[in-house]
Every structure is written in C-alpha cells, then in structure tokens.
Amino acid sequence: QFLHVITRKGQGYMLAEADPILYHGPGKFNPQEGIKASGAGKKTFTQVFGEWLCDMAQADPKLVGITPAMREGSGLVEFEKRFPDRYYDVGIAEQHSVTFAAGMACEGMKPVVAIYSTFLQRAYDQLIHDVALQDLPIVFAIDRAGLVGADGATHAGAYDIAYLRCIPNMLIMTPADEAECRDLLTTAYHQNHPTAVRYPRGAGIGNLPSKELRTLPLGRGEIRREAQTTGKRLAILAFGTLLYPALDVAQKLDATVVNMRFVKPLDIDLIQSLARNHDYFVTVEDGCVQGGAGSACMEAMNLLGIAKPLLALGLPDSFIEHGDYNLLMAQCGLDAAGMEASILGRFPDLGTSPLSLKTPSDQVPVGK
C-alpha cells in the first residue's frame, strides 16, 4: 500500500492559511495579533535587489530573472508582475536553474539568478562546468550571505566566498550597505564574466540607494578612514557589511579602514600601497575564515613579497546554530567589541612608537 498525504500550510490557523508565504518561516509573534511589520523603515537587501532587478529590466530587454522556487524570499514578486514573460521559476532545482541560465546566456540573454548562498552549493558542478568554463555573463544575486539568525546552520551563507573564489573567471563583490548593493549589482550586470554579488538577510544601516544605475570601478576598494598615529599603524580591510563595525573599532584604535568591495578581483594595488606605511593588517568578513577573503589577501601579500602580520577575522571552523543574529555575531567575535579584543590580543603594541618601546638607557643621547 502507498499512502499519499497532502498537507495544508498553517492548517487550523486562519492567518497562516490566508498567507502561507508570510508564515512559512516566522520568528516570534503574538498568535492573536499575527505577524506585524517591524516599522523600522529600512529596506532589506532583498528589497533593494528586487527594485534594482525591475529597473535594470526596464533598461535592458535582454534581462531575464531566474529563481529556484524562491520568488518571495529572493524579492522577485514585483518583477514577476511587471515582466511575466521574463520571469522563470524552475522549482526546487538549483542545478537546473544554473544550467538554464547558462543556456539563455549562450543565446544572448542576460540572466540574473536570484539564489540563497546555501542553496547555490547544490549547483556547484553546474556553476563550474556550465557557466565558468564557458565564461558566461551571468549575475548570481546571492542572498542570505553570512549568518541567518533563526534559520540556523543549514541556511547559513558561510562558505560562498571560499567556494566561489577558486573558480576561474568568477568575479565576487561584497557590498557594504544598501546603496552600494545596487551599484555593485549594476557593475556585475555589465561584466562579461560570471559574477556573484553577495548580501545578507535583513536590512543594512539605512543607506538607501538612488534610482540611478551606477557602476563602480571593477576591483577597486576605497579608503574610508585614515590612521593618524605616528606609531604602529593598522589597516583593517573590510569585506561587506562588517565595514561599519570595523569603522567603530578604528575610531577607538586609530586605524585605517578600507571598504574592499571586491574579493575577486582583489585590489592588489591598494594593498601594496597600504603596506608601505602600515605595520599590521586585519581582514574582517562574515564568511568562513578558511579560504575566505582574508586568505585571498594573505595569498596576494605572499605573491607581492609583503612580510607584514595579518589577522583574519571571520566565522569559525564550526557550524553556527540558530539564534539572534547580533548575539551570534558577538559570540563569533565579529561585533565591534569582539573585533577590538581580537586585534589588541594579536597586536598589543598597536599605536606605540619605536621610541616608546626602548628602555631608559637606550634613550640616553649619544655622548652623555
């Protein structure tokens, strides 16, 4: 005998039955009142992507949007309404979504694949053989990069930098906020290579983007703060949204902070320039340390012959369970306090001048 059971999402709870998408993976809420909007007034990165996709589609009729059954979660609802003939939901088939995008790119279309970081892992073989090997111009809008709070270890986007940057032809971009996310999506769209733009779940700092479709210089970071100390100087290379806690730390430690923006191509020239007048380096990222952006910086410094200490901060070599996002980041040492403690633990002489490290006898003037 074979028993086929068809379930109904939210059966018996009228609010969930009426809106199964909203109640698919809810957090804490009052069951009598239902889920209410946060009212914070900030756009999520997912919303920024969805708006950009519609604007870019309006500007370029060759754009097509592809999702493996994540229309709502990836922000494609409005795109489907406005461009139904250019919207493709291939179902829960991540491998097919990537191969499907490759086929469309071969025929002159400009595919944008909206996919969660953890789900892209399922299509790794297709990513290499069907996309990168042929160097096809496909944009991968990678949502849920980094930790995902209540969604837990299975949905954490901890590994995408590590598993993408080793693939030839692949470009990787890490926006620091909402406005930069839109700019980097536009930048990615105009590349003739497979390009990944990774961004986290939820809202950023509230730096809302304009409606322009601006591009940024490929492979170029920006210095956001310059150290003023005449002693030991530290440069913090920040990837993605950790730029902002890094700026808080730098204010206390008087460090230089760079918004790197690109993991690949890495801004080698900027790293080389910083090495001329900085003693220590720290990299911060919301992905795994092993093989991540910090590793890319170490490899680059090794090739350039830069013998400066580098501390790589990121997610530890362990699975991160469910929990409040901010609490989990603090437990991983990736909030401002944790970064500061790690930096001072590794570089205790930060800010001291060579003169202050000498003994009193060393400081006696010659001839006395």
XYZ file of C-alpha atoms in Angstrom:
368
model
C 0.000 0.000 0.000
C 1.060 3.568 -0.667
C -0.230 6.466 1.407
C -0.052 9.919 -0.221
C -0.655 12.660 2.348
C -1.279 16.212 1.150
C -0.793 18.776 3.907
C -2.028 22.347 4.104
C 0.324 25.025 5.346
C -0.906 26.518 8.609
C -3.936 24.228 8.851
C -6.253 25.454 11.618
C -4.634 28.891 11.991
C -6.602 31.238 9.762
C -3.895 33.893 9.409
C -1.399 31.302 8.174
C -3.927 29.664 5.876
C -4.660 33.058 4.326
C -0.973 33.898 3.792
C 1.171 30.723 3.791
C 4.151 32.577 2.308
C 4.345 35.114 5.147
C 4.019 32.340 7.728
C 6.415 29.933 6.012
C 9.253 30.555 8.463
C 8.082 33.051 11.086
C 10.038 34.163 14.099
C 8.421 35.112 17.403
C 4.995 36.763 17.170
C 1.727 37.084 19.064
C -0.632 34.440 17.600
C -3.671 36.589 18.397
C -2.282 39.592 16.520
C -0.301 37.790 13.837
C 2.952 38.891 12.221
C 3.319 42.660 12.064
C 5.766 44.811 10.146
C 8.780 45.894 12.170
C 8.214 49.546 11.367
C 11.943 50.192 11.313
C 11.628 51.994 7.990
C 14.695 50.342 6.492
C 14.711 48.438 3.234
C 16.134 44.963 3.291
C 18.895 43.956 0.910
C 16.347 41.640 -0.702
C 14.050 44.590 -1.399
C 16.955 46.595 -2.812
C 17.722 43.713 -5.161
C 14.086 43.363 -6.238
C 13.817 47.057 -7.081
C 17.129 47.007 -8.932
C 16.050 43.983 -10.970
C 12.911 45.773 -12.174
C 14.841 48.942 -13.017
C 17.551 47.010 -14.845
C 14.947 45.002 -16.750
C 13.286 48.245 -17.811
C 16.652 49.470 -19.115
C 17.658 46.224 -20.869
C 15.112 43.980 -22.629
C 17.638 41.107 -22.647
C 17.487 40.680 -18.866
C 15.755 37.570 -17.539
C 15.204 36.687 -13.889
C 15.572 33.108 -12.658
C 14.801 31.604 -9.262
C 14.715 28.045 -7.888
C 11.346 28.359 -6.101
C 12.274 31.416 -4.016
C 10.150 34.152 -5.574
C 9.125 35.793 -2.305
C 12.306 35.085 -0.360
C 14.537 36.492 -3.099
C 12.413 39.577 -3.796
C 11.036 38.685 -7.235
C 7.301 39.249 -6.677
C 7.191 42.672 -8.344
C 9.468 41.524 -11.161
C 7.091 38.676 -11.996
C 4.141 41.085 -12.067
C 5.858 43.600 -14.328
C 7.833 41.222 -16.543
C 5.965 37.882 -16.539
C 7.475 36.767 -19.852
C 10.999 37.279 -18.496
C 10.485 35.563 -15.149
C 11.395 31.892 -14.708
C 10.749 29.848 -11.579
C 12.315 26.449 -12.226
C 11.126 24.957 -8.935
C 13.311 23.445 -6.247
C 16.013 22.575 -8.762
C 19.098 24.680 -8.126
C 21.241 22.664 -10.523
C 18.749 23.247 -13.319
C 18.469 26.973 -12.540
C 22.192 27.421 -13.196
C 22.250 25.273 -16.343
C 19.086 27.026 -17.556
C 20.799 30.401 -17.068
C 23.841 29.148 -18.973
C 21.694 28.141 -21.928
C 19.984 31.515 -22.036
C 23.324 33.333 -21.807
C 24.596 31.306 -24.759
C 21.644 32.643 -26.771
C 22.411 36.275 -25.980
C 20.164 36.849 -22.966
C 21.420 38.416 -19.705
C 20.343 36.056 -16.898
C 20.186 37.104 -13.261
C 19.929 34.118 -10.920
C 18.447 35.026 -7.540
C 19.520 32.327 -5.102
C 20.402 31.824 -1.455
C 24.057 31.240 -0.639
C 23.395 27.870 0.977
C 21.297 26.662 -1.995
C 23.921 27.608 -4.570
C 26.098 24.898 -3.032
C 23.783 22.329 -4.632
C 24.674 23.645 -8.100
C 28.451 23.764 -7.712
C 29.169 21.331 -10.548
C 26.921 23.274 -12.928
C 28.499 26.531 -11.807
C 31.918 25.278 -12.866
C 31.154 23.223 -15.981
C 28.163 25.026 -17.476
C 28.954 28.631 -16.539
C 32.560 29.368 -15.574
C 34.189 27.039 -18.088
C 32.421 28.926 -20.869
C 32.927 32.293 -19.133
C 29.258 33.233 -19.486
C 27.953 36.656 -18.376
C 25.541 35.597 -15.641
C 24.825 37.544 -12.453
C 24.337 35.492 -9.294
C 22.452 37.583 -6.749
C 23.401 35.665 -3.622
C 21.012 36.383 -0.771
C 21.416 35.219 2.843
C 25.208 35.558 2.773
C 26.749 35.215 6.217
C 24.774 34.180 9.286
C 20.992 33.982 9.044
C 19.959 34.040 12.694
C 16.893 31.906 13.322
C 17.311 29.900 10.102
C 20.323 28.179 11.625
C 23.266 26.166 10.379
C 21.570 24.642 7.332
C 20.819 28.066 5.851
C 23.939 29.989 6.855
C 25.788 31.505 3.909
C 29.182 30.836 5.405
C 31.032 29.266 2.500
C 30.248 31.144 -0.713
C 33.402 33.271 -0.809
C 35.575 30.206 -0.245
C 33.859 28.020 -2.832
C 33.474 30.746 -5.461
C 36.836 32.477 -5.481
C 38.724 29.335 -6.524
C 36.679 29.117 -9.748
C 38.397 30.676 -12.797
C 36.565 33.588 -14.487
C 34.346 34.157 -11.432
C 34.071 37.686 -10.008
C 32.904 38.269 -6.407
C 31.512 41.508 -4.964
C 30.661 42.303 -1.323
C 28.539 45.448 -0.834
C 28.800 47.213 2.500
C 25.295 48.717 2.516
C 22.089 49.061 0.528
C 23.260 51.827 -1.802
C 26.469 50.003 -2.629
C 24.500 46.796 -3.191
C 22.563 48.453 -6.003
C 25.741 49.930 -7.508
C 27.568 46.602 -7.411
C 24.606 44.759 -8.920
C 24.754 47.210 -11.820
C 28.517 46.774 -12.011
C 28.105 42.992 -12.078
C 25.476 43.185 -14.797
C 27.854 44.981 -17.137
C 30.641 42.391 -16.807
C 31.303 39.778 -19.467
C 32.068 37.114 -16.872
C 30.077 35.160 -14.281
C 29.705 37.466 -11.310
C 28.451 36.967 -7.765
C 27.096 39.773 -5.590
C 26.622 38.522 -2.031
C 24.484 40.298 0.545
C 22.979 39.351 3.912
C 19.479 38.711 5.148
C 17.610 41.715 6.528
C 18.308 45.431 6.424
C 21.562 47.341 6.433
C 22.370 50.657 8.069
C 19.639 52.531 6.195
C 21.820 53.998 3.439
C 19.103 53.906 0.798
C 20.156 53.831 -2.860
C 19.200 56.299 -5.550
C 17.270 55.218 -8.640
C 20.353 55.571 -10.811
C 22.023 52.544 -12.366
C 25.595 53.447 -11.492
C 28.685 51.302 -11.862
C 31.789 51.247 -9.671
C 35.380 50.696 -10.859
C 35.996 46.957 -11.058
C 38.406 45.596 -8.469
C 38.865 48.897 -6.633
C 38.320 49.423 -2.934
C 38.064 52.731 -1.110
C 39.785 54.074 1.992
C 37.063 55.135 4.431
C 39.301 56.195 7.301
C 42.995 57.037 7.506
C 45.028 56.369 10.672
C 46.658 59.451 12.204
C 49.070 57.799 14.625
C 52.819 58.146 14.213
C 53.330 54.818 15.964
C 52.460 51.304 14.859
C 49.799 51.618 12.162
C 46.971 49.177 11.489
C 44.956 48.744 8.285
C 41.581 46.984 8.516
C 40.401 45.509 5.218
C 36.623 45.113 5.481
C 34.508 42.972 3.176
C 30.756 43.546 3.080
C 28.584 44.872 5.880
C 31.280 44.377 8.536
C 32.709 47.656 7.257
C 30.581 49.552 9.774
C 31.616 47.775 12.991
C 35.174 47.974 11.640
C 34.821 51.762 11.434
C 33.678 51.822 15.072
C 36.746 49.827 16.085
C 39.054 52.014 14.018
C 37.784 55.125 15.774
C 38.975 53.687 19.091
C 42.243 52.223 17.825
C 43.055 54.948 15.286
C 43.271 52.522 12.391
C 42.921 52.864 8.645
C 39.776 51.222 7.263
C 39.295 50.092 3.680
C 35.992 49.119 2.118
C 37.376 46.415 -0.155
C 34.147 45.814 -2.141
C 35.713 43.080 -4.286
C 37.070 39.701 -3.243
C 37.894 38.892 -6.845
C 39.492 40.752 -8.470
C 41.201 41.882 -5.285
C 42.551 45.427 -5.111
C 46.212 44.419 -5.144
C 47.437 47.953 -5.816
C 45.681 49.298 -2.733
C 47.080 46.545 -0.504
C 50.563 47.220 -1.843
C 50.155 50.942 -1.188
C 48.928 50.372 2.375
C 51.869 48.081 3.100
C 54.256 50.996 2.606
C 53.053 52.861 5.697
C 51.197 50.294 7.821
C 52.688 47.723 10.170
C 49.738 45.396 10.694
C 46.752 44.168 8.676
C 43.377 42.802 9.757
C 40.708 41.401 7.441
C 37.051 41.136 8.502
C 34.357 39.137 6.715
C 31.093 37.362 7.560
C 32.124 34.118 5.866
C 34.368 31.266 6.934
C 37.995 32.181 7.543
C 39.286 29.079 5.753
C 39.693 30.018 2.106
C 37.821 33.288 2.518
C 38.613 36.902 1.724
C 41.310 37.037 4.385
C 43.002 34.063 2.770
C 42.870 35.882 -0.568
C 44.662 38.857 0.992
C 47.303 36.600 2.546
C 47.937 34.927 -0.798
C 48.243 38.289 -2.529
C 50.670 39.623 0.077
C 52.727 36.464 -0.218
C 52.999 36.870 -4.001
C 53.892 40.542 -3.592
C 56.558 39.746 -1.003
C 54.806 41.801 1.690
C 56.032 40.449 5.023
C 53.509 42.136 7.316
C 51.467 40.330 10.002
C 47.812 39.762 9.053
C 44.989 38.736 11.373
C 42.000 37.221 9.532
C 38.672 37.570 11.335
C 35.574 35.704 10.177
C 33.311 32.810 11.028
C 34.995 29.993 12.979
C 35.549 26.441 11.762
C 32.280 25.195 13.232
C 28.577 25.152 12.419
C 26.695 28.113 13.890
C 23.307 27.165 15.307
C 20.033 29.102 15.493
C 19.887 32.321 17.473
C 19.606 36.077 17.416
C 21.829 37.436 14.643
C 23.561 40.094 16.746
C 24.160 37.654 19.581
C 25.627 35.067 17.214
C 27.942 37.642 15.637
C 29.116 38.673 19.100
C 29.765 35.036 20.011
C 31.872 34.743 16.852
C 33.829 37.855 17.821
C 32.523 39.778 14.824
C 30.837 42.664 16.603
C 32.849 45.810 17.314
C 33.828 44.704 20.831
C 34.938 41.287 19.637
C 36.988 42.716 16.788
C 38.697 45.174 19.121
C 39.573 42.436 21.611
C 40.992 40.176 18.888
C 43.046 42.976 17.375
C 44.536 44.102 20.685
C 45.215 40.498 21.643
C 47.164 39.946 18.428
C 48.845 43.377 18.232
C 49.333 44.616 21.830
C 51.851 47.284 20.776
C 49.397 48.919 18.385
C 49.845 52.666 18.265
C 53.140 52.688 20.144
C 56.123 54.348 18.543
C 59.538 52.676 18.278
C 60.903 55.262 20.747
C 58.361 54.382 23.436
C 59.408 50.726 23.290
C 63.034 51.469 24.190
C 64.467 51.174 27.689
C 65.529 54.355 29.517
C 69.202 53.514 28.914
C 68.517 53.224 25.186
C 67.072 56.736 25.201
C 70.210 58.412 26.616
C 71.595 60.755 23.929
C 74.880 59.787 22.327
C 77.900 61.292 24.127
C 76.225 61.660 27.506
